[in-house]
GROMACS .gro file of C-alpha atoms in nm:
model
  162
    1ALA     CA    1   2.314  -0.207   2.449
    2ARG     CA    2   2.674  -0.353   2.595
    3LEU     CA    3   3.068  -0.189   2.629
    4ILE     CA    4   3.326  -0.416   2.535
    5LYS     CA    5   3.611  -0.271   2.603
    6THR     CA    6   3.987  -0.481   2.511
    7VAL     CA    7   4.311  -0.352   2.449
    8LYS     CA    8   4.557  -0.440   2.107
    9ARG     CA    9   4.847  -0.515   2.043
   10ASP     CA   10   4.989  -0.142   1.927
   11GLY     CA   11   4.807  -0.053   2.314
   12ASN     CA   12   4.544   0.140   2.154
   13GLU     CA   13   4.157   0.053   2.332
   14ARG     CA   14   3.939  -0.110   2.123
   15VAL     CA   15   3.573  -0.055   2.241
   16SER     CA   16   3.259  -0.264   2.056
   17HIS     CA   17   2.966  -0.255   2.124
   18LEU     CA   18   2.637  -0.515   2.184
   19MET     CA   19   2.350  -0.410   2.143
   20ILE     CA   20   2.062  -0.730   2.272
   21MET     CA   21   1.641  -0.600   2.200
   22ALA     CA   22   1.363  -0.759   2.226
   23GLY     CA   23   1.003  -0.598   2.159
   24TYR     CA   24   0.646  -0.713   2.159
   25ASN     CA   25   0.353  -0.563   2.005
   26ALA     CA   26  -0.044  -0.641   2.042
   27ALA     CA   27  -0.312  -0.409   1.805
   28GLU     CA   28  -0.678  -0.474   1.902
   29TRP     CA   29  -0.788  -0.494   1.504
   30SER     CA   30  -1.184  -0.666   1.612
   31LYS     CA   31  -1.289  -0.359   1.743
   32TYR     CA   32  -1.192  -0.182   1.404
   33ASN     CA   33  -1.486  -0.034   1.261
   34ASP     CA   34  -1.590   0.111   0.876
   35ASN     CA   35  -1.783   0.400   0.973
   36PHE     CA   36  -1.838   0.569   0.603
   37ALA     CA   37  -2.201   0.639   0.523
   38ASP     CA   38  -2.235   0.436   0.172
   39SER     CA   39  -1.971   0.108   0.355
   40THR     CA   40  -2.190  -0.184   0.473
   41ARG     CA   41  -1.868  -0.395   0.569
   42VAL     CA   42  -1.855  -0.649   0.825
   43ASN     CA   43  -1.547  -0.637   1.009
   44ASN     CA   44  -1.362  -0.953   0.938
   45LEU     CA   45  -1.063  -0.912   1.124
   46SER     CA   46  -0.855  -0.998   1.419
   47ASN     CA   47  -0.665  -0.878   1.693
   48SER     CA   48  -0.316  -0.898   1.617
   49SER     CA   49   0.019  -0.986   1.829
   50GLY     CA   50   0.401  -0.969   1.758
   51PHE     CA   51   0.726  -1.016   1.898
   52ASN     CA   52   1.077  -0.964   1.744
   53VAL     CA   53   1.461  -1.028   1.865
   54ALA     CA   54   1.713  -0.877   1.795
   55VAL     CA   55   2.137  -0.843   1.788
   56GLN     CA   56   2.377  -0.534   1.687
   57PHE     CA   57   2.730  -0.582   1.720
   58ILE     CA   58   3.012  -0.256   1.626
   59PRO     CA   59   3.345  -0.415   1.680
   60GLN     CA   60   3.496  -0.023   1.751
   61ALA     CA   61   3.270   0.201   1.868
   62ILE     CA   62   3.479   0.462   1.985
   63SER     CA   63   3.750   0.505   1.908
   64THR     CA   64   4.079   0.631   2.043
   65GLY     CA   65   4.435   0.657   1.850
   66SER     CA   66   4.330   0.677   1.563
   67ILE     CA   67   4.197   0.955   1.282
   68LEU     CA   68   4.010   0.725   1.031
   69PRO     CA   69   3.887   0.357   1.186
   70LYS     CA   70   3.912   0.100   0.972
   71PHE     CA   71   3.577   0.098   0.791
   72PHE     CA   72   3.510  -0.279   0.882
   73ASN     CA   73   3.567  -0.212   1.253
   74ARG     CA   74   3.336   0.042   1.172
   75THR     CA   75   3.004  -0.144   1.027
   76ASN     CA   76   2.745  -0.223   1.159
   77TYR     CA   77   2.576  -0.601   1.201
   78ARG     CA   78   2.256  -0.705   1.291
   79VAL     CA   79   2.029  -1.014   1.250
   80GLY     CA   80   1.724  -1.028   1.396
   81TYR     CA   81   1.381  -1.310   1.348
   82TYR     CA   82   1.000  -1.088   1.409
   83SER     CA   83   0.692  -1.379   1.442
   84THR     CA   84   0.285  -1.200   1.434
   85THR     CA   85   0.029  -1.301   1.398
   86LEU     CA   86  -0.152  -1.163   1.114
   87PRO     CA   87  -0.530  -0.945   1.183
   88TYR     CA   88  -0.670  -1.121   0.848
   89LEU     CA   89  -0.839  -1.452   0.873
   90MET     CA   90  -0.918  -1.675   0.573
   91ASN     CA   91  -1.094  -1.986   0.593
   92GLY     CA   92  -1.122  -1.860   0.969
   93VAL     CA   93  -0.801  -1.958   1.039
   94GLN     CA   94  -0.579  -1.656   1.118
   95LEU     CA   95  -0.332  -1.600   0.937
   96ASN     CA   96   0.089  -1.538   1.011
   97GLU     CA   97   0.400  -1.455   0.981
   98TRP     CA   98   0.791  -1.500   1.058
   99ALA     CA   99   1.091  -1.348   0.910
  100VAL     CA  100   1.515  -1.415   1.015
  101THR     CA  101   1.667  -1.030   0.885
  102ALA     CA  102   2.078  -0.970   0.910
  103GLY     CA  103   2.206  -0.654   0.810
  104LEU     CA  104   2.433  -0.364   0.755
  105GLY     CA  105   2.587   0.036   0.878
  106MET     CA  106   2.850   0.046   0.678
  107PRO     CA  107   2.945   0.445   0.745
  108ILE     CA  108   3.022   0.687   0.451
  109LEU     CA  109   3.317   0.885   0.619
  110VAL     CA  110   3.558   0.581   0.793
  111ASP     CA  111   3.575   0.899   1.033
  112LYS     CA  112   3.487   0.889   1.378
  113ARG     CA  113   3.322   1.180   1.470
  114VAL     CA  114   3.045   1.147   1.146
  115ASP     CA  115   2.820   0.815   1.235
  116SER     CA  116   2.639   0.848   0.900
  117SER     CA  117   2.594   0.524   0.685
  118ILE     CA  118   2.485   0.339   0.404
  119GLN     CA  119   2.227   0.063   0.494
  120LEU     CA  120   2.159  -0.211   0.365
  121GLY     CA  121   1.999  -0.598   0.513
  122VAL     CA  122   1.767  -0.819   0.310
  123GLY     CA  123   1.547  -1.085   0.465
  124TYR     CA  124   1.389  -1.475   0.367
  125GLY     CA  125   1.026  -1.477   0.593
  126LYS     CA  126   0.680  -1.732   0.571
  127ARG     CA  127   0.331  -1.545   0.578
  128GLY     CA  128   0.019  -1.791   0.532
  129THR     CA  129  -0.126  -2.068   0.817
  130THR     CA  130   0.023  -2.431   0.846
  131THR     CA  131  -0.385  -2.601   0.875
  132ASP     CA  132  -0.350  -2.573   0.508
  133ALA     CA  133  -0.160  -2.490   0.193
  134LEU     CA  134  -0.179  -2.150   0.232
  135SER     CA  135   0.141  -2.009   0.263
  136GLN     CA  136   0.356  -1.816   0.102
  137SER     CA  137   0.764  -1.745   0.139
  138PHE     CA  138   0.893  -1.479   0.126
  139VAL     CA  139   1.229  -1.187   0.071
  140THR     CA  140   1.300  -0.915   0.105
  141VAL     CA  141   1.556  -0.622   0.029
  142ASN     CA  142   1.657  -0.290   0.225
  143VAL     CA  143   1.909  -0.032   0.099
  144GLY     CA  144   1.850   0.251   0.278
  145ILE     CA  145   2.104   0.595   0.374
  146PHE     CA  146   2.110   0.707   0.749
  147VAL     CA  147   2.305   1.102   0.814
  148ALA     CA  148   2.377   1.244   1.082
  149PRO     CA  149   2.664   1.563   1.034
  150SER     CA  150   2.902   1.504   1.432
  151LEU     CA  151   2.885   1.831   1.582
  152ASN     CA  152   3.157   1.957   1.528
  153ASP     CA  153   3.023   1.978   1.160
  154ARG     CA  154   2.983   2.344   0.979
  155TRP     CA  155   2.645   2.371   1.007
  156PHE     CA  156   2.623   2.464   1.416
  157VAL     CA  157   2.887   2.741   1.415
  158LYS     CA  158   2.689   3.041   1.501
  159ARG     CA  159   2.780   3.278   1.272
  160LYS     CA  160   2.844   3.648   1.319
  161LEU     CA  161   2.746   3.972   1.102
  162ASP     CA  162   2.950   4.227   1.023
   0.00000   0.00000   0.00000
């Protein structure tokens, strides 16, 4: 994560937040075993692995000066890419999947002390093999709500009883 400080024309400091993330995962699906008494299935799974990269940018992560920063300055902007080999085999060929994603985290309350937001995301990708006609394109749409009360909220006030 990287904080980027700039000073606006009105003299207020603006702190932007840039985060670059990357990851790798692997699973040994070839060792998976069905241990059901009436099952005679043979494991047809292969080991899978994948990687992902993403960038998130918040134009005004920390604001000084204005109590209510502008809506689009507090919005999180995200883009990403992932590629993975799936554990499934089709005609002896392991299936692959990749996708490009983008999203927004729009603040519910624009108050700088509250981080609750509505999350919107879209993605486009392909799943299948590159050697034959077994391939499909897909589009994903994600909607979520992230609730994060501030430490100044009334939930965190110690109550006194008479």
